[in-house]
Amino acid sequence: MANVAVTFTVECSCTEHGEEVYVVGSHKKLGAWDPLEAVRCTTTAENFPRWTSSPVSLTNGSRIEFKTVIRGPGGKKWEHGQNRLLQLSVPSHEARTNVAFTWGQPGVNEEDDRVSEMTGGFRRATSGGSEKSGPLTRMMESGSSMSRRGSRHLCKTRNGMVNEEMTRTPSLLLVDFREFQEAAVEHEKELDDIEERAKLNRLQRKMKSTQLIERMAKITDTVDPSRTVLLQGFNWESWRAGGGDFYNAVGRKVQLFHEMGFTDLWLPPCSQSVAPQGYLPSQLFNLDGSKYGTQQALEDLLEKCHKNGIRCMADIVINHRCGDRQDGEGRWNQFSSGMQSRPSFAGVADWGGWAVTLGDQYSDGSGMHGPGHSDGRFDAAPDIDHRHPKVQECISIWLRWLRLQVGFDGWRFDFVKGYGPEFVGKYCDKSHPAWAVGELWTDMNYDLHGLCYNQDKHRQTLVDWVNATGKKSTAFDFTTKGVLQEACRLTQFWRLRDKDGKPPGLIGWLPQYAVTFIDNHDTGSTQRHWPFPDDKVLIGYAYILTHPGIPSVFWDHIMEWGDEPRKKIGSLMKARRDAAIPVDAPVNIQCADDTLYLAEIGNPPSLRVALGPRPAGQPDMNYWTNGPSGHGYRVWVKRTGSTQKYSSLNASPEATPLGSPRRKKEGAVGLGPEMLTAETLKIMDVPQLQNLKERLQALLNATDAALAHRRANG
């Protein structure tokens, strides 16, 4: 039969920001009951709450079950009630028809079609499936066109009644075998990679390291930094969670992480440790001694993440290591590997005092080298001599074991200021991670007035470190964190543009190697060594999730702070995905003064963001559409499919940061018509209001004096 172009129109007013309406049904063109493959409906500010799909080509005369589903950062919401039944019967001379209905309400407005509610309690079919499944079962579960198929035919009994059970049952006779074959080939490749990893794991102590690394490279996931969003999957107190089984607790959230759009999950140190948080490791191969759970639970978590398309980053703590035995002089410098199950690893990471840097309080004098000239001190545990060849060999073997046996994909290197960056590059070469990031936390530049405007020296240290690794590792952008939280805390958004008009952090110089973040287990959590202001956290995320670099989100902000922050962060992540911001996207900063930061990101711009209490005004809404917004921030996203050549005609005036070479004239107030409103005053704190009052009073006094002078002199 001929095909009919069917357009679905849905009246739905119950969506929240970042959510969209989809039509899903039994036909493969409607996703075959897979909400990830459903037909997307769109709306505009003028048409809301009416959502309309693009035309879908369906066979005339077919009978199709369908429903609507809302998808967004918080997951999926299915329309309640029975499935709708579409009975297409369009005259042959007509090629188009429209199906209109209202979310949650029976009945439709028809145009040459037949749509009704299914009788008899029809529901979409579900499939059981097991974790250890073949290609067919995996297709039914994984989001292919076969996933969650509802019935494609009506089965009737001899008396003409519908047999509901048979009707709900998917029929493999109606499988699209082209799609089946494609999914089978993909699954076979995944199985080959898993088999190759298992083979390399068995042989890793019997192969030459060069040959092993070459074969590891072939099964390493290729990372696109422009699509990467990292989640720190723990905080300082996570070892207490889950009754000693934190890994299982994280595993229950993996689907949520996938739906929010996280590509990578950073997990806590996994080895047995003197401190429960894992940052004083002792027996490197003893993963059952961790307070977070067992080695098997960790491997299960990693496997679950991989099934959901999420890579896993191990926290690598190798600047220092705690001995588990004392030497003859009572120094804790005798180290055991903790490996019990694999004889081929015997002796690996069994160290003595020779592995400790000379001059360290735990050294017995048998080592080969003292600390490097720029190595930071860590007095709580023995500092390890990374220039020792055996130390390098042992750590490389351990990292390869974490990849091949345990299943980690990448590394987060802890406290890298304690040893040379060249060793980070060497360990990456010897373990071939998907990617790596280093924690280089150094002091920023301060003067008597507080944080200095110019932080070039601080970010140059990060650039030098990345370069010294051979660019084998990225770095956490501590410069951006320090400047951003100061700008938000003091409402000094002029800080967010450097003297050359670029972002002031590592993202302004080397964005493809910058991992931006708001807080972590050290700066925030219960330690709060350098916390971002709690009431400004979402403003911070509005910045890092719209700007270049690789953004990282902290566990507490999506798991401990409730649904609202999680939804808002999820909306910002979606805006970033929709805009397809490259990791090195150019930033056009249009304004950066006390109360407003306004920038457009991309070339041509695909995101526009405003931070601060001052309204930024509306941009050209033929080019932009409204995106996420909240207290102190607002985002616009480029309209999908817009081909309009864009130029910013209403750029805000140049920033004039206090203390910079462009400082304002003394006493200048600089209040534009949009800058000071009743709403602006409500969100200013006491010091800001007091400062504003004093400046306004001085201006009023000057105005009175000028007025008196004019009157006296005619």
XYZ file of C-alpha atoms in Angstrom:
714
model
C 0.000 0.000 0.000
C 0.962 3.661 -0.418
C 2.526 5.606 2.415
C 0.892 8.500 4.241
C 2.773 11.436 5.816
C 1.388 11.621 9.367
C 1.977 14.685 11.555
C 1.339 14.340 15.283
C 0.120 17.372 17.271
C 0.095 17.058 21.069
C -1.380 19.505 23.564
C 0.934 19.161 26.579
C 1.487 21.865 29.204
C 3.076 19.752 31.960
C 6.673 19.898 30.719
C 9.450 21.507 32.708
C 12.434 23.379 31.325
C 14.730 21.084 29.377
C 11.999 18.490 28.743
C 10.563 17.564 25.348
C 7.557 15.602 24.110
C 7.902 12.474 21.985
C 5.486 10.108 20.250
C 6.412 6.441 20.651
C 4.575 3.435 19.336
C 4.579 -0.087 17.953
C 5.731 0.882 14.443
C 9.487 1.085 13.903
C 9.049 4.640 12.553
C 7.673 5.508 16.003
C 10.602 3.863 17.788
C 9.076 0.384 18.299
C 8.243 1.370 21.903
C 11.801 2.535 22.527
C 11.545 6.102 23.929
C 15.129 6.812 22.821
C 14.054 6.204 19.194
C 10.694 7.983 19.445
C 9.488 10.797 17.175
C 10.426 14.203 18.599
C 7.858 16.980 18.803
C 8.831 20.634 19.023
C 7.174 23.835 20.159
C 7.834 27.550 20.298
C 7.032 30.313 22.756
C 4.117 31.301 20.549
C 2.713 27.776 20.047
C 3.229 26.344 23.526
C 1.652 24.087 24.811
C 1.129 22.685 21.314
C 3.909 20.281 20.273
C 4.181 19.185 16.647
C 6.230 16.429 15.021
C 7.780 16.329 11.600
C 5.793 14.214 9.110
C 6.262 10.478 9.617
C 5.823 8.164 6.648
C 3.457 5.307 7.615
C 1.751 2.662 5.516
C -1.860 3.450 4.613
C -4.214 0.884 6.110
C -1.945 0.006 9.020
C -3.062 -0.222 12.657
C -0.568 1.287 15.087
C -0.532 1.616 18.874
C 1.139 4.710 20.289
C 1.490 6.951 23.340
C 3.325 10.134 24.277
C 6.355 10.293 26.566
C 8.194 13.265 28.057
C 11.993 13.048 28.124
C 14.348 15.339 29.993
C 17.322 15.566 32.378
C 15.249 13.985 35.150
C 14.375 10.899 33.076
C 11.209 9.788 31.271
C 7.520 10.336 32.074
C 5.028 8.101 30.268
C 1.503 9.242 29.489
C -0.963 7.484 31.772
C -3.899 5.472 30.479
C -4.379 2.975 27.721
C -2.475 2.952 24.445
C -3.984 4.898 21.573
C -4.774 3.026 18.352
C -4.188 4.684 14.982
C -6.122 3.090 12.097
C -4.835 4.756 8.947
C -7.443 4.875 6.202
C -6.701 7.828 3.962
C -8.172 8.216 0.453
C -5.607 7.331 -2.193
C -5.553 10.863 -3.631
C -4.462 12.324 -0.254
C -0.881 11.851 0.940
C -0.966 13.699 4.275
C -2.948 13.624 7.492
C -2.761 15.054 10.996
C -3.303 13.295 14.318
C -4.118 15.694 17.171
C -4.731 14.819 20.818
C -4.131 16.032 24.387
C -1.688 14.568 26.896
C -3.456 12.329 29.406
C -6.922 12.776 27.890
C -8.807 10.250 25.735
C -10.073 11.214 22.324
C -8.543 12.987 19.314
C -9.273 15.522 16.606
C -9.188 13.608 13.340
C -8.370 14.522 9.778
C -9.065 11.536 7.543
C -7.660 9.105 10.077
C -8.993 6.791 12.730
C -7.530 7.202 16.201
C -9.022 5.832 19.390
C -8.143 4.522 22.805
C -7.275 0.809 22.850
C -9.839 -1.274 24.677
C -9.072 -4.228 26.851
C -6.202 -2.732 28.842
C -3.502 -2.900 26.156
C -0.009 -1.981 27.380
C 3.414 -1.824 25.786
C 5.257 -5.104 25.980
C 8.322 -5.581 28.146
C 11.093 -8.115 27.824
C 12.823 -9.918 30.627
C 16.291 -10.593 29.344
C 19.359 -11.483 31.360
C 22.629 -9.696 31.851
C 24.469 -12.423 30.003
C 22.593 -12.257 26.764
C 23.178 -12.861 23.098
C 22.735 -10.334 20.289
C 18.980 -10.889 20.028
C 18.280 -10.393 23.724
C 20.586 -7.390 23.808
C 18.708 -5.807 20.923
C 15.461 -6.229 22.825
C 16.967 -4.416 25.844
C 19.471 -1.894 24.567
C 17.602 0.796 22.706
C 17.684 -0.635 19.183
C 14.585 -0.579 17.027
C 13.571 -3.920 18.563
C 13.661 -2.594 22.099
C 10.363 -2.939 24.033
C 8.330 -3.746 20.952
C 4.593 -3.690 21.469
C 2.326 -5.801 19.360
C 2.331 -5.357 15.623
C -0.760 -7.444 14.925
C -4.134 -8.166 16.534
C -4.842 -11.794 17.422
C -8.480 -12.829 17.709
C -10.185 -15.917 19.059
C -12.705 -17.962 17.035
C -15.601 -15.898 18.364
C -13.976 -12.672 17.168
C -12.746 -11.420 20.578
C -9.249 -9.942 20.847
C -6.725 -12.235 22.524
C -4.895 -9.632 24.605
C -1.986 -11.826 25.717
C -1.130 -12.906 22.174
C -1.588 -9.371 20.881
C 0.872 -7.991 23.448
C 3.529 -10.605 22.583
C 6.273 -9.487 20.158
C 6.578 -11.668 17.099
C 10.127 -12.476 15.982
C 8.698 -13.321 12.571
C 8.296 -9.583 12.057
C 11.887 -8.646 13.006
C 13.741 -6.333 10.609
C 16.668 -8.667 9.891
C 18.828 -5.909 8.387
C 18.726 -4.120 11.731
C 19.170 -7.464 13.475
C 22.347 -8.154 11.490
C 23.776 -4.671 12.147
C 23.184 -5.021 15.880
C 24.658 -8.516 15.840
C 27.840 -7.265 14.119
C 28.171 -4.433 16.650
C 27.645 -6.817 19.542
C 30.195 -9.234 18.095
C 32.812 -6.467 18.028
C 32.073 -5.630 21.664
C 32.467 -9.304 22.571
C 35.755 -9.437 20.648
C 37.083 -6.447 22.635
C 35.978 -8.036 25.918
C 37.593 -11.316 24.895
C 40.794 -9.523 23.883
C 40.918 -7.688 27.223
C 40.474 -10.975 29.086
C 43.224 -12.571 26.980
C 45.615 -9.675 27.609
C 44.778 -9.815 31.301
C 45.805 -13.476 31.424
C 48.986 -12.872 29.451
C 50.090 -9.468 30.729
C 52.904 -10.890 32.882
C 54.030 -13.203 30.058
C 54.225 -10.695 27.199
C 56.743 -7.994 26.436
C 55.368 -4.684 27.658
C 55.755 -3.049 24.232
C 53.658 -5.742 22.569
C 51.107 -5.621 25.384
C 50.725 -1.832 25.142
C 50.277 -2.015 21.352
C 47.433 -4.503 21.745
C 45.909 -2.479 24.599
C 45.801 0.555 22.327
C 43.512 -1.305 19.911
C 40.829 -1.841 22.560
C 41.063 1.616 24.143
C 37.998 3.814 23.773
C 38.534 6.905 21.631
C 37.673 10.027 23.617
C 36.100 13.087 22.027
C 36.876 15.889 24.524
C 34.141 18.055 22.981
C 31.527 15.510 24.091
C 33.103 14.651 27.454
C 31.426 15.570 30.747
C 33.007 14.122 33.893
C 31.179 13.292 37.129
C 33.126 12.990 40.363
C 31.255 10.017 41.775
C 31.980 10.450 45.490
C 32.693 12.918 48.291
C 34.868 12.863 51.394
C 32.329 10.857 53.397
C 31.327 8.331 50.727
C 33.281 5.524 52.391
C 30.621 5.580 55.129
C 27.764 5.168 52.632
C 26.145 1.884 51.699
C 27.339 0.028 54.781
C 30.765 -0.573 53.257
C 29.353 -1.210 49.782
C 29.509 2.208 48.159
C 30.171 0.669 44.752
C 26.769 -0.992 44.784
C 25.136 2.286 45.852
C 26.742 4.053 42.875
C 25.658 1.213 40.598
C 22.011 1.959 41.345
C 22.521 5.485 39.961
C 24.283 4.582 36.697
C 21.113 4.827 34.616
C 20.503 8.330 36.003
C 24.068 9.349 35.112
C 23.543 8.049 31.581
C 20.273 9.929 31.149
C 21.851 13.166 32.395
C 24.561 12.839 29.759
C 27.710 12.043 31.759
C 30.351 10.287 29.690
C 32.898 9.571 32.436
C 32.726 8.656 36.122
C 35.625 9.403 38.474
C 35.714 6.896 41.336
C 37.622 7.091 44.659
C 41.000 5.397 45.270
C 40.344 1.662 45.176
C 43.341 0.169 47.013
C 43.596 -0.756 50.683
C 44.447 2.416 52.591
C 45.436 3.521 56.082
C 42.868 6.332 55.807
C 39.321 5.190 54.963
C 38.952 7.748 52.158
C 41.694 5.944 50.217
C 44.313 8.713 49.986
C 46.926 6.939 52.148
C 47.287 3.756 50.054
C 49.322 0.808 51.253
C 48.716 -2.522 49.487
C 48.126 -1.411 45.910
C 46.740 -4.707 44.583
C 44.493 -5.339 47.599
C 41.160 -3.946 46.410
C 39.159 -6.029 48.890
C 40.698 -3.949 51.685
C 38.994 -0.766 50.492
C 36.273 0.835 52.631
C 34.238 1.423 49.469
C 33.589 -2.272 48.764
C 35.151 -5.401 47.300
C 37.082 -5.877 44.084
C 34.206 -7.911 42.624
C 31.703 -5.155 43.460
C 33.997 -2.629 41.772
C 34.353 -4.770 38.644
C 30.576 -5.205 38.522
C 30.100 -1.424 38.774
C 32.556 -0.777 35.948
C 30.843 -3.360 33.755
C 27.474 -1.719 34.394
C 28.908 1.693 33.512
C 30.340 0.332 30.272
C 26.963 -1.121 29.312
C 25.547 2.390 29.717
C 28.287 4.016 27.656
C 30.148 5.536 30.624
C 33.924 5.327 31.029
C 35.413 5.003 34.525
C 38.387 6.955 35.897
C 40.529 5.546 38.716
C 41.978 7.901 41.336
C 45.724 7.190 41.150
C 47.530 8.071 44.395
C 51.238 7.416 43.780
C 53.052 10.440 45.211
C 53.232 8.590 48.525
C 52.533 5.160 49.961
C 52.135 3.839 53.495
C 54.263 0.918 54.587
C 52.453 -2.012 56.198
C 55.524 -3.151 58.138
C 58.408 -1.470 59.979
C 62.104 -1.857 59.282
C 64.627 -2.681 61.985
C 64.748 0.970 63.078
C 60.978 1.273 63.465
C 60.397 3.166 60.205
C 57.223 2.304 58.275
C 58.937 1.746 54.945
C 58.301 -1.923 54.149
C 55.586 -2.352 51.519
C 53.534 -5.409 50.485
C 51.624 -5.587 47.211
C 48.498 -7.247 48.620
C 48.231 -9.550 45.576
C 47.029 -12.988 46.666
C 45.362 -14.596 43.656
C 47.899 -14.394 40.799
C 51.358 -15.925 41.339
C 52.712 -14.207 38.215
C 52.460 -10.883 40.074
C 54.541 -12.111 43.023
C 57.001 -9.458 44.149
C 55.407 -6.628 42.160
C 55.063 -3.598 44.474
C 56.844 -5.390 47.347
C 59.198 -2.545 48.214
C 61.642 -1.594 50.917
C 63.275 1.619 52.065
C 65.004 1.909 48.673
C 61.702 3.130 47.148
C 61.549 6.194 49.455
C 63.163 9.491 48.433
C 66.386 10.330 50.238
C 65.937 12.834 53.048
C 62.379 11.753 53.779
C 61.643 10.967 57.441
C 60.828 7.362 56.416
C 64.016 6.869 54.362
C 66.659 4.379 55.520
C 69.307 5.903 53.249
C 69.269 3.071 50.713
C 67.396 5.025 48.048
C 68.829 6.413 44.836
C 67.450 9.969 44.610
C 66.254 12.876 46.665
C 63.093 14.805 45.818
C 63.027 16.906 42.647
C 63.658 20.639 42.963
C 59.975 21.422 42.435
C 58.439 18.442 44.228
C 55.872 19.349 46.871
C 56.154 17.788 50.329
C 53.666 15.340 51.781
C 54.613 14.536 55.361
C 51.824 12.088 56.247
C 53.381 9.132 54.359
C 56.652 8.104 52.677
C 57.351 10.007 49.453
C 58.016 7.600 46.598
C 61.086 7.939 44.366
C 59.631 7.934 40.846
C 63.079 8.173 39.283
C 63.813 4.649 40.493
C 63.426 2.237 37.533
C 61.810 -0.479 39.633
C 59.220 1.935 41.019
C 58.346 2.987 37.474
C 58.058 -0.634 36.353
C 55.875 -1.668 39.301
C 53.478 1.271 38.971
C 53.154 0.652 35.225
C 52.283 -3.011 35.864
C 49.719 -1.999 38.487
C 48.085 0.508 36.124
C 47.857 -2.079 33.338
C 46.291 -4.498 35.829
C 43.709 -1.869 36.785
C 42.832 -1.542 33.106
C 42.842 -5.193 32.045
C 41.667 -6.988 35.196
C 39.477 -4.403 36.913
C 38.240 -2.539 33.836
C 39.177 1.114 34.429
C 39.441 3.334 31.355
C 41.373 6.391 32.522
C 43.317 8.014 35.338
C 42.929 10.947 37.693
C 46.414 11.569 39.122
C 46.351 12.830 42.721
C 48.779 15.419 44.178
C 50.920 15.703 41.044
C 52.915 18.598 42.468
C 54.715 15.942 44.537
C 56.538 14.334 41.597
C 57.638 15.283 38.112
C 55.098 15.634 35.279
C 57.343 13.554 33.027
C 56.421 10.518 35.123
C 52.717 11.109 34.502
C 53.493 11.053 30.782
C 55.551 7.882 31.189
C 52.807 6.085 33.144
C 50.257 7.052 30.484
C 52.556 5.676 27.800
C 52.910 2.413 29.730
C 49.185 1.924 30.466
C 47.440 3.596 27.499
C 44.399 5.134 29.261
C 41.500 6.569 27.288
C 42.467 9.903 28.869
C 43.943 11.300 32.072
C 43.726 14.381 34.273
C 46.110 15.665 36.931
C 45.436 17.547 40.179
C 47.979 20.381 40.270
C 46.709 22.565 43.117
C 49.064 25.493 43.736
C 48.644 28.862 45.437
C 47.059 31.671 43.435
C 48.391 35.227 43.416
C 47.153 37.535 46.213
C 48.008 41.035 47.335
C 46.863 43.201 50.251
C 43.453 43.669 48.592
C 42.802 39.960 48.035
C 42.932 37.853 44.876
C 44.899 39.611 42.140
C 43.207 40.401 38.845
C 46.069 38.938 36.794
C 46.503 35.185 37.323
C 48.728 34.517 34.302
C 51.530 33.103 36.455
C 49.160 30.605 38.050
C 47.737 29.292 34.782
C 51.182 29.273 33.173
C 52.144 26.691 35.801
C 49.264 24.502 34.574
C 50.301 24.965 30.930
C 53.913 24.051 31.762
C 52.781 20.925 33.601
C 50.574 19.724 30.718
C 53.401 20.310 28.251
C 55.883 18.459 30.485
C 53.659 15.355 30.434
C 54.058 15.345 26.667
C 50.405 16.420 26.571
C 49.492 12.926 27.693
C 47.303 14.378 30.464
C 44.848 17.201 30.978
C 44.814 19.287 34.173
C 42.116 20.484 36.535
C 41.658 24.205 35.890
C 42.239 25.556 39.384
C 42.790 29.027 37.922
C 39.256 29.180 36.552
C 37.830 27.885 39.834
C 39.654 30.504 41.890
C 38.757 33.447 39.658
C 35.163 32.306 39.066
C 34.280 31.777 42.719
C 35.782 35.144 43.666
C 33.831 36.858 40.868
C 30.593 35.227 42.054
C 31.253 35.745 45.772
C 32.018 39.469 45.495
C 29.881 40.243 42.412
C 33.011 41.262 40.516
C 32.359 39.758 37.112
C 35.050 41.941 35.556
C 37.428 39.237 36.772
C 36.117 36.873 34.069
C 37.898 38.700 31.231
C 41.682 38.884 31.141
C 43.718 41.754 29.744
C 43.548 40.198 26.253
C 39.772 39.773 26.301
C 39.879 36.005 26.936
C 38.704 33.810 29.834
C 41.230 34.209 32.672
C 41.837 30.511 33.427
C 43.520 27.627 31.641
C 40.507 27.554 29.302
C 41.690 30.913 27.941
C 45.059 29.486 26.873
C 44.824 25.699 26.519
C 41.111 24.768 26.648
C 41.466 21.278 25.155
C 43.596 20.288 28.172
C 41.540 22.092 30.835
C 39.087 20.246 33.103
C 36.877 22.862 34.738
C 35.114 22.257 38.047
C 33.253 24.011 40.854
C 34.188 21.876 43.867
C 35.616 18.459 44.757
C 36.106 16.271 47.834
C 38.898 18.571 49.097
C 37.634 22.055 48.284
C 34.016 21.290 49.199
C 32.243 18.324 50.831
C 32.795 18.192 54.609
C 36.410 19.399 54.334
C 35.590 22.749 52.671
C 39.226 23.751 52.245
C 38.357 26.201 49.430
C 34.607 26.035 48.792
C 32.629 27.739 46.074
C 29.918 29.941 47.690
C 26.934 27.615 48.176
C 24.371 30.126 46.939
C 26.398 30.795 43.783
C 27.114 27.188 42.746
C 24.557 27.151 39.933
C 26.005 30.385 38.555
C 29.351 28.601 38.501
C 27.897 25.659 36.577
C 26.223 28.057 34.146
C 29.757 29.271 33.370
C 31.715 26.008 33.080
C 28.937 24.108 31.261
C 28.653 26.792 28.576
C 32.369 27.521 28.136
C 35.222 25.598 26.489
C 37.178 22.932 28.322
C 36.014 19.602 29.755
C 33.482 20.267 32.550
C 33.393 18.191 35.729
C 30.379 18.013 38.064
C 30.691 17.236 41.780
C 28.731 14.393 43.416
C 27.208 16.532 46.178
C 25.615 18.987 43.779
C 23.506 16.355 41.999
C 23.157 13.663 44.666
C 23.140 15.467 48.020
C 21.457 18.809 47.298
C 18.075 17.546 46.113
C 16.129 17.370 42.860
C 16.119 21.063 41.953
C 19.903 21.579 41.603
C 20.176 18.255 39.767
C 17.490 19.280 37.267
C 19.084 22.683 36.705
C 22.534 21.177 36.170
C 20.959 18.599 33.853
C 19.317 21.395 31.842
C 22.666 23.169 31.476
C 24.289 19.917 30.346
C 21.539 19.444 27.753
C 22.039 22.983 26.462
C 25.751 22.211 26.039
C 24.946 19.022 24.095
C 22.325 20.726 21.931
C 24.758 23.521 21.083
C 27.574 21.020 20.348
C 30.172 23.295 21.936
C 33.720 22.271 20.872
C 36.250 21.848 23.660
C 38.246 24.771 22.227
C 35.298 26.983 21.228
C 36.125 30.700 20.961
C 34.567 32.986 23.577
C 33.344 36.450 22.624
C 33.079 38.322 25.918
C 30.752 41.266 25.304
C 30.607 42.593 28.847
C 32.452 41.892 32.095
C 31.843 44.544 34.752
C 30.788 44.473 38.400
C 27.279 43.164 37.929
C 27.131 41.547 34.476
C 29.115 38.989 32.527
C 27.825 38.431 28.991
C 29.495 36.141 26.464
C 28.768 34.220 23.282
C 30.504 30.884 22.738
C 31.325 29.242 19.417
C 31.939 30.387 15.852
C 29.277 31.012 14.764
C 27.966 31.409 18.315
C 25.797 28.551 19.535
C 25.504 29.492 23.228
C 24.996 32.858 24.918
C 25.277 33.232 28.690
C 24.659 36.076 31.129
C 25.794 35.987 34.765
C 25.090 38.448 37.547
C 22.245 40.501 39.010
C 21.992 42.962 36.145
C 19.593 42.083 33.288
C 21.327 41.469 29.971
C 18.378 42.251 27.721
C 16.988 40.074 24.939
C 19.197 39.092 21.987
C 17.940 38.498 18.426
C 15.283 35.839 19.028
C 15.245 34.925 15.338
C 18.688 33.442 15.998
C 18.458 32.480 19.697
C 15.970 30.508 21.737
C 15.606 30.675 25.509
C 17.639 28.086 27.394
C 18.163 27.296 31.086
C 17.906 30.133 33.589
C 18.010 30.552 37.334
C 18.996 32.857 40.152
C 21.849 34.955 38.753
C 22.233 33.321 35.333
C 20.538 32.956 31.975
C 21.445 30.940 28.869
C 20.315 31.156 25.246
C 20.825 28.405 22.668
C 21.128 28.833 18.909
C 17.911 27.843 17.154
C 18.080 24.411 15.550
C 18.528 24.627 11.816
C 19.087 28.384 11.831
C 21.035 29.469 8.745
C 20.809 33.166 9.534
C 24.136 34.983 9.459
C 24.608 36.307 12.964
C 26.224 39.447 14.244
C 25.822 40.903 17.707
C 24.364 44.369 17.236
C 23.790 45.160 20.903
C 27.105 44.398 22.527
C 27.418 45.761 26.020
C 30.065 48.378 26.879
C 33.607 47.365 27.600
C 34.313 46.072 31.100
C 36.197 48.335 33.485
C 37.518 46.055 36.259
C 38.468 47.739 39.503
C 42.176 47.511 40.093
C 42.898 46.837 36.400
C 44.629 49.260 33.990
C 41.108 50.322 32.846
C 39.912 51.363 36.289
C 36.880 53.667 36.461
C 37.257 57.290 37.394
C 36.952 57.760 41.113
C 33.329 58.231 42.138
C 31.810 57.050 38.862
C 28.658 55.021 39.452
C 27.930 53.707 35.955
C 24.267 52.701 36.364
C 22.530 51.973 33.060
C 18.734 52.016 32.658
C 18.562 48.227 33.111
C 21.214 47.890 35.782
C 19.358 49.031 38.899
C 15.878 47.640 39.504
C 13.839 46.516 42.495
C 14.696 42.912 41.594
C 18.396 43.763 41.451
C 18.270 45.255 44.943
C 16.538 42.152 46.353
C 19.419 39.845 45.405
C 22.261 42.113 46.537
C 23.826 41.346 49.911
C 24.348 43.842 52.765
C 27.914 44.965 51.841
C 26.852 45.504 48.225
C 23.806 47.529 49.256
C 25.861 49.602 51.699
C 28.476 50.296 49.027
C 25.790 51.266 46.524
C 24.130 53.544 49.056
C 27.400 55.357 49.764
C 28.156 55.796 46.068
C 24.646 57.050 45.325
C 24.769 59.417 48.303
C 28.039 60.886 47.044
C 26.491 61.342 43.624
C 23.396 63.009 45.110
C 25.595 65.379 47.139
C 27.526 66.289 44.006
C 24.245 66.800 42.146
C 22.950 69.156 44.892
C 26.180 71.147 44.773
C 26.086 71.421 40.984
C 22.424 72.469 41.097
C 23.111 75.148 43.732
C 26.012 76.446 41.644
C 23.809 76.683 38.551
C 21.106 78.573 40.453
C 23.583 80.967 42.039
C 25.127 81.830 38.695
C 21.889 82.039 36.716
